[in-house]
mmCIF file of C-alpha atoms in Angstrom:
data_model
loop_
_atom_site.group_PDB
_atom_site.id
_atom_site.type_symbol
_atom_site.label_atom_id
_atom_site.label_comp_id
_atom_site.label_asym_id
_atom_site.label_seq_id
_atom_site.Cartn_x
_atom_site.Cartn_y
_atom_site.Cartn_z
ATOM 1 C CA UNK N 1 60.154 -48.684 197.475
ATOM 2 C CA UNK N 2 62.035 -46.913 200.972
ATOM 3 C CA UNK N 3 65.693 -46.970 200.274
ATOM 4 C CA UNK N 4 66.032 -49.227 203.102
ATOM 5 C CA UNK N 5 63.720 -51.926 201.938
ATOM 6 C CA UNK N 6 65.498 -52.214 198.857
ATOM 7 C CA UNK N 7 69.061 -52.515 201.034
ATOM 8 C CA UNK N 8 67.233 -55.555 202.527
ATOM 9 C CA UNK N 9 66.100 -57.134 199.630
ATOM 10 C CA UNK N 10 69.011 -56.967 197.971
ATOM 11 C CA UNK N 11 71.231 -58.416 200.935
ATOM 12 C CA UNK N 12 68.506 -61.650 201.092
ATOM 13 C CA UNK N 13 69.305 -61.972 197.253
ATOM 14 C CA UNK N 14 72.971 -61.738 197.236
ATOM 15 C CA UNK N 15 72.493 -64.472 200.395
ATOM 16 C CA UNK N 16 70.269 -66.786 198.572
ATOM 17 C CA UNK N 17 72.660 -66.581 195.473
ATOM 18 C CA UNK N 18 75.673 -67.496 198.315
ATOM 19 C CA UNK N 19 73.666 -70.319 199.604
ATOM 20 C CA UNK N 20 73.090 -71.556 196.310
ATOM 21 C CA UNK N 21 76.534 -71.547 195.621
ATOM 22 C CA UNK N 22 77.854 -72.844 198.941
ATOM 23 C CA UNK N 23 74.484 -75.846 198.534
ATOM 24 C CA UNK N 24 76.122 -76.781 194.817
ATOM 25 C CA UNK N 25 80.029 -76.549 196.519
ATOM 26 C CA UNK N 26 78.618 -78.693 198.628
ATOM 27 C CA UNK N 27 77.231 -81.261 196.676
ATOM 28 C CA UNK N 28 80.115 -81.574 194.616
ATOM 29 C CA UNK N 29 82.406 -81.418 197.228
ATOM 30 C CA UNK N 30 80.602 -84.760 199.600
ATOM 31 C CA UNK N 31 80.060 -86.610 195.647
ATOM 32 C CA UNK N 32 83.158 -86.240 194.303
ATOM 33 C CA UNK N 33 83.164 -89.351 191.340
ATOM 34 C CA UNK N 34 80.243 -88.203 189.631
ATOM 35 C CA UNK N 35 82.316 -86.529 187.023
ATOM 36 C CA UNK N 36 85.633 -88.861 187.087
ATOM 37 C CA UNK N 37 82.891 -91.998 187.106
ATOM 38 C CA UNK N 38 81.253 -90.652 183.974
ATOM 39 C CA UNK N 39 84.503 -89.991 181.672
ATOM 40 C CA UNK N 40 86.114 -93.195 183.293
ATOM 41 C CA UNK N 41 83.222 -94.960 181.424
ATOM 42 C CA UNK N 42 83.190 -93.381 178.700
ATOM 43 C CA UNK N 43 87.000 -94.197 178.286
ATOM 44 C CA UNK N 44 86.717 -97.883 179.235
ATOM 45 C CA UNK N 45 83.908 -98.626 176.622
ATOM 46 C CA UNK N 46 85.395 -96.400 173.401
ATOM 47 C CA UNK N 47 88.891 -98.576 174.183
ATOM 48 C CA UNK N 48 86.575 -101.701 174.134
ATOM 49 C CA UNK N 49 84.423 -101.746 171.289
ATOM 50 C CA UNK N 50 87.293 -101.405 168.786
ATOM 51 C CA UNK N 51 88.675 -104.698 170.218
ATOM 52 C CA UNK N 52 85.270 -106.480 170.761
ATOM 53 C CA UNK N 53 84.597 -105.419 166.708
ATOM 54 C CA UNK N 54 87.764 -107.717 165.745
ATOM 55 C CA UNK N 55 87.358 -110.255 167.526
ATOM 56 C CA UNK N 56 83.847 -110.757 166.273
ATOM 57 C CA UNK N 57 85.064 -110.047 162.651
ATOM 58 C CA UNK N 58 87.658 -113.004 163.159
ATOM 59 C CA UNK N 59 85.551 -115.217 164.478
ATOM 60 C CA UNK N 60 83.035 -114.701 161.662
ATOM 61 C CA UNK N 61 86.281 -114.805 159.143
ATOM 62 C CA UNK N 62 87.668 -118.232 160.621
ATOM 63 C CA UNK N 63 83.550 -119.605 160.412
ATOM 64 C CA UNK N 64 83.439 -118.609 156.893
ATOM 65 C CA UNK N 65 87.083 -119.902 156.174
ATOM 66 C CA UNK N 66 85.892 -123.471 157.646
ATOM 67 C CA UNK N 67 82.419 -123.567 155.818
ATOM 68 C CA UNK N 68 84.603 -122.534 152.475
ATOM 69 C CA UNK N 69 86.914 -125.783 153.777
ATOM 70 C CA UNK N 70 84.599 -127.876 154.357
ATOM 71 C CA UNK N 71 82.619 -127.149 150.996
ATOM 72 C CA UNK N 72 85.716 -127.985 148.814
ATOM 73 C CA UNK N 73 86.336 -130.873 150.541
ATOM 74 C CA UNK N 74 82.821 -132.033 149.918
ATOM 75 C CA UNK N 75 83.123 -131.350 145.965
ATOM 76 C CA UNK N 76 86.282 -132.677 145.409
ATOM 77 C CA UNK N 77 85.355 -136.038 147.513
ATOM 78 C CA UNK N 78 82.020 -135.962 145.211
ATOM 79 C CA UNK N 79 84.418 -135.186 142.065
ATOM 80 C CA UNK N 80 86.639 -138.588 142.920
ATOM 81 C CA UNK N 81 83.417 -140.768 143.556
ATOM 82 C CA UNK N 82 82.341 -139.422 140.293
ATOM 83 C CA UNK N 83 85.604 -140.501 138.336
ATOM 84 C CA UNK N 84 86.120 -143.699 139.989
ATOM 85 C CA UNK N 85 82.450 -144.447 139.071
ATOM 86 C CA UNK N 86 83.090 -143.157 135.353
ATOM 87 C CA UNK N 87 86.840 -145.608 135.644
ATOM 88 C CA UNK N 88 84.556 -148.631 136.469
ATOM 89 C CA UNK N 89 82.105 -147.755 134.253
ATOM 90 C CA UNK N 90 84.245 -147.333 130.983
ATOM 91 C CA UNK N 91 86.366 -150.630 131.891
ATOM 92 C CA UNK N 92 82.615 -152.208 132.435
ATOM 93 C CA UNK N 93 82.122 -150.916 128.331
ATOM 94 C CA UNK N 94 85.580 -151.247 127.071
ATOM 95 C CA UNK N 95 85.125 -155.388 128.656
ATOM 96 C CA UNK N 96 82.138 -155.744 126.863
ATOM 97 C CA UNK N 97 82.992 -154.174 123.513
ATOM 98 C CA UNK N 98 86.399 -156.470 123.727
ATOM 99 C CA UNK N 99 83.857 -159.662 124.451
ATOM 100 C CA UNK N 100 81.435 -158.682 121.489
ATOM 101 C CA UNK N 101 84.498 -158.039 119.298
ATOM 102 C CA UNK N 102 86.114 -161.702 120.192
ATOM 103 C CA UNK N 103 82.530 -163.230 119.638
ATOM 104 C CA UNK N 104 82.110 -160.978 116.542
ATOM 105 C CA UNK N 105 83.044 -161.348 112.681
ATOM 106 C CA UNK N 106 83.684 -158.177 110.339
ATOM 107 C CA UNK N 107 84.914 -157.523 106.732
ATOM 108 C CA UNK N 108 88.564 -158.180 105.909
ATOM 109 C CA UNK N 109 88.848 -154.426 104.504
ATOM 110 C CA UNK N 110 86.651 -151.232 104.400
ATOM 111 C CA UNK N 111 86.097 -148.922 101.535
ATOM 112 C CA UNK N 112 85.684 -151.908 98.899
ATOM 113 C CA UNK N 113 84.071 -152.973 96.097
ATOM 114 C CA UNK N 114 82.849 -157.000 96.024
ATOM 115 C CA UNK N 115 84.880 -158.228 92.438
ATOM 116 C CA UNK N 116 85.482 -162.262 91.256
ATOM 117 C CA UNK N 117 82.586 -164.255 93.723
ATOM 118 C CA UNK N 118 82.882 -167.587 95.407
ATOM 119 C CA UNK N 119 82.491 -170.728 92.964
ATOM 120 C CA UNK N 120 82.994 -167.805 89.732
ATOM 121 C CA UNK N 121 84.861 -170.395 86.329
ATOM 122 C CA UNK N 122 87.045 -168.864 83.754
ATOM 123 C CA UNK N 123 91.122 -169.401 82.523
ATOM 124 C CA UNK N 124 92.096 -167.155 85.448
ATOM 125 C CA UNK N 125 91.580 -170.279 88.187
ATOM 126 C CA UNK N 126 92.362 -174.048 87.577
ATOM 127 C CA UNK N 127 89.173 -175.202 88.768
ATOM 128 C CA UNK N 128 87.124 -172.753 90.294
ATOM 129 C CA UNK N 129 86.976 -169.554 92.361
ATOM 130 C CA UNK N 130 87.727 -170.789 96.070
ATOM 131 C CA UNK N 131 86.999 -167.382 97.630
ATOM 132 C CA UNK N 132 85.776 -163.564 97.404
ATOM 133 C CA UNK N 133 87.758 -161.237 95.890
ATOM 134 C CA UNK N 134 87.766 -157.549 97.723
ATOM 135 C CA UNK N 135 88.779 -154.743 95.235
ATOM 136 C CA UNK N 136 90.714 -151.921 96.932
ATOM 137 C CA UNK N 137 93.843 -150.249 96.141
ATOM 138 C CA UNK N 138 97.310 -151.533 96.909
ATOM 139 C CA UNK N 139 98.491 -150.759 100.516
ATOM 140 C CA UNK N 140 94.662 -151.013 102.054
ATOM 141 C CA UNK N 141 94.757 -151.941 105.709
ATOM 142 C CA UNK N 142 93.879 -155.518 105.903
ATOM 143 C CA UNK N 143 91.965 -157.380 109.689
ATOM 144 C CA UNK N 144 91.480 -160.087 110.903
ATOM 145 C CA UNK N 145 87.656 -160.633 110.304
ATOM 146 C CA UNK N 146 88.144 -163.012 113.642
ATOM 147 C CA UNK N 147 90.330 -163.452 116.486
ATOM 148 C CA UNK N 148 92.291 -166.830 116.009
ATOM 149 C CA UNK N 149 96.043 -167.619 115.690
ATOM 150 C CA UNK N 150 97.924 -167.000 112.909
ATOM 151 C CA UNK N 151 99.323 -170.507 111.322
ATOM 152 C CA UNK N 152 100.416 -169.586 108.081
ATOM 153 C CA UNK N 153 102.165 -166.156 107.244
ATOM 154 C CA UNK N 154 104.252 -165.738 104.064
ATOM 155 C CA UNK N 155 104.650 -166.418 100.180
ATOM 156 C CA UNK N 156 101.833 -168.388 99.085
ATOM 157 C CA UNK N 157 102.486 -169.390 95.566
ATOM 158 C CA UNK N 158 99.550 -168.322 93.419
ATOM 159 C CA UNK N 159 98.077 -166.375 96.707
ATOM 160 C CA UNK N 160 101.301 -164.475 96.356
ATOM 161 C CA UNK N 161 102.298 -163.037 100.314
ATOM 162 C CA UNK N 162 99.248 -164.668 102.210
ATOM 163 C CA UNK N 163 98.164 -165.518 105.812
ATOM 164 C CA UNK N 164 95.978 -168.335 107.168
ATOM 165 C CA UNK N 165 94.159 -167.817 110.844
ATOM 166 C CA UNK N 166 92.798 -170.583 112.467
ATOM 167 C CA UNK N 167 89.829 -169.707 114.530
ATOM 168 C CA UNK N 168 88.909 -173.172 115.634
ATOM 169 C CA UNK N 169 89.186 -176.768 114.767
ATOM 170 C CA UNK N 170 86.641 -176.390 111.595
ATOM 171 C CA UNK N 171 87.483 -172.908 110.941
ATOM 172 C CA UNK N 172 90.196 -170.947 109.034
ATOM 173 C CA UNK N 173 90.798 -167.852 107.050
ATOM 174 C CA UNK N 174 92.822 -166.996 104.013
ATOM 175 C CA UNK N 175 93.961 -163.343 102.911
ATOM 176 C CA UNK N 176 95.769 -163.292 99.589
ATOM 177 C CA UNK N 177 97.984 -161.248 97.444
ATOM 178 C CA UNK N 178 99.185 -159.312 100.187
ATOM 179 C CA UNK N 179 101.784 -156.586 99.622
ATOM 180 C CA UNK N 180 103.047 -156.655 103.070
ATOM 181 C CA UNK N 181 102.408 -158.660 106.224
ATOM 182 C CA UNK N 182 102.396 -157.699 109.699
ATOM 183 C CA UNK N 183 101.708 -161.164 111.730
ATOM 184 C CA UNK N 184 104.091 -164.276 111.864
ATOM 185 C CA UNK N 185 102.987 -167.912 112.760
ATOM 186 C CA UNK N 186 101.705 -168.555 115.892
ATOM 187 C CA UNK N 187 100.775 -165.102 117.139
ATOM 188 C CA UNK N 188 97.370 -164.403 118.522
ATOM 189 C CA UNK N 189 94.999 -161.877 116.958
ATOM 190 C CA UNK N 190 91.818 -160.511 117.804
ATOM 191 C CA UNK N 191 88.721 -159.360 115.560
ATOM 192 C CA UNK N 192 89.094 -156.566 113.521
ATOM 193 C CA UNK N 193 93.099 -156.613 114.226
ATOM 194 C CA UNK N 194 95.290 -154.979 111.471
ATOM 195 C CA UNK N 195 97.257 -157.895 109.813
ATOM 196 C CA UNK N 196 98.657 -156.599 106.606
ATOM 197 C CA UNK N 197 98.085 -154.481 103.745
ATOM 198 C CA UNK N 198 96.714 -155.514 100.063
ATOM 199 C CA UNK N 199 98.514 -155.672 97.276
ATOM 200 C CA UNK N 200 98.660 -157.777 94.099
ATOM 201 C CA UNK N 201 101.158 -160.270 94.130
ATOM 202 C CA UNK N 202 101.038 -164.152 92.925
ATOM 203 C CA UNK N 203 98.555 -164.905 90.313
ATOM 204 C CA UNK N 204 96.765 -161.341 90.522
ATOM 205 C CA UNK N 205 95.475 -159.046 87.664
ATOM 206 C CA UNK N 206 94.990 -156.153 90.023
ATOM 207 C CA UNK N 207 95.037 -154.649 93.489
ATOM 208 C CA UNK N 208 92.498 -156.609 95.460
ATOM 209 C CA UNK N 209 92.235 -158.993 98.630
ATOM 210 C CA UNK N 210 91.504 -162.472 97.883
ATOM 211 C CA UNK N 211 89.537 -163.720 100.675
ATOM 212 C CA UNK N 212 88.620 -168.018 101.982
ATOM 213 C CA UNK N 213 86.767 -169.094 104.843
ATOM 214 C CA UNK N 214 87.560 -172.890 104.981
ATOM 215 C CA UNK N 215 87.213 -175.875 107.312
ATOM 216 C CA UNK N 216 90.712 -177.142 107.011
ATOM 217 C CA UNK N 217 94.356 -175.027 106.912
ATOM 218 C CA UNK N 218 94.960 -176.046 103.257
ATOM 219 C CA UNK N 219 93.140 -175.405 99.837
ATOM 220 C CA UNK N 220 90.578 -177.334 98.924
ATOM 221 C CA UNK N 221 88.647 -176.890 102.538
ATOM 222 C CA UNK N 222 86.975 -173.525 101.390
ATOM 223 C CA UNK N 223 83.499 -172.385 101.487
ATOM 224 C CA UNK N 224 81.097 -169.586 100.165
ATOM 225 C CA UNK N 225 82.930 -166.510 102.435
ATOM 226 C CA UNK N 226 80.040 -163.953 102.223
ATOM 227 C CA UNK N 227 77.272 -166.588 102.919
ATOM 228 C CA UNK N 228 79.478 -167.523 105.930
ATOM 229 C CA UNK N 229 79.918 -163.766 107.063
ATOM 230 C CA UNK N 230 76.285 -163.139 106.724
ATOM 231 C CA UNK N 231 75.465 -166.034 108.424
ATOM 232 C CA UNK N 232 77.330 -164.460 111.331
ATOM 233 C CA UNK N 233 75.921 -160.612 111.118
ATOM 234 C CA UNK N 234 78.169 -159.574 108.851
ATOM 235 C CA UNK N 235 76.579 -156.446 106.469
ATOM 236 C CA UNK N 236 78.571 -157.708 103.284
#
């Protein structure tokens, strides 16, 4: 290439490199917030999203804190329907039982073995046998085999310490030979109530419980005990 072509090429470079330079001055220089806009942005939204991030995780704490609420209230409202149901219920049961045990008979004593029978002759009784004798050891728990009112409690001659329970007009029971009694006259007892202990006093040849079912307070009234029991449910 002639030496002065090249001189002219050159100088068109070197002023297409200047315009190039003064067109990109330019540009910046009439759209100045470009850059500034772009790391304004950037700025705003990394100082947000830290603070948008709490608030979210709050707001999902405080939901979960109220649904947790709510849910215990729910189980322990359930919990006191379910004991005021079981209350009612158990009164309901203890009502009854009370109402089958006042309409109820039962044995005197437990753990015994049947000895001397209603009506049973011999030189231990004047005439004859005028009740069931219960053979258990001294100190046995003695009941009531009825709820009635106690109208007799004390020494009993022959019958030794004794107690009479009236249960109605035409019906009374006798426990005999008691070694300790835990009623007086005119209390109220229910069935299966403790109301003494055995022992063997009065005309006794052993530990036992001598036991009368009559139709009057005083001797002479009695009938057969265990047919009346039975006659009642009693497993005698």
């Amino acid at each position: 290439m002639p030496k002065h072509a090249w001189k002219k090429t050159a100088m068109l470079a070197a002023g297409f490199g200047a315009s190039l330079l003064w067109v990109t001055s330019m540009a910046t220089a009439h759209d100045p917030h470009t850059a500034p806009t772009t790391v304004d942005m950037f700025a705003m939204n990394s100082a947000r999203s830290p603070a948008a991030a709490v608030r979210t995780q709050a707001a999902a704490q405080q939901r979960a804190a109220e649904v947790a609420a709510a849910r215990r209230q729910a189980i322990q409202a359930a919990a006191r329907r379910a004991e005021k149901k079981a209350a009612a219920e158990r009164a309901a049961r203890d009502g009854r039982a009370s109402e089958l045990r006042e309409a109820s008979w039962v044995t005197p004593v437990r753990g015994y073995v049947l000895g001397a029978p209603y009506g049973a002759g011999g030189r231990l009784w004047a005439r004859r046998h005028s009740g069931q004798d219960f053979v258990v050891s001294t100190g046995t728990p003695v009941h009531a085999a009825h709820g009635g009112t106690v109208v007799a409690a004390g020494w009993g001659g022959a019958y030794g310490y004794n107690i009479v329970i009236r249960h109605d007009a035409h019906t009374y029971t006798q426990y005999g030979h008691l070694s300790r009694i835990d009623v007086w006259v005119g209390r109220r007892v229910t069935t299966d109530q403790l109301i003494g202990r055995s022992g063997s006093t009065g005309n006794s040849t052993g530990p036992h419980l001598h036991f009368e079912v009559r139709t009057q307070p005083v001797y002479g009234y009695a009938i057969a005990p265990l047919t009346f029991l039975r006659s009642h449910g009693v497993r005698v």
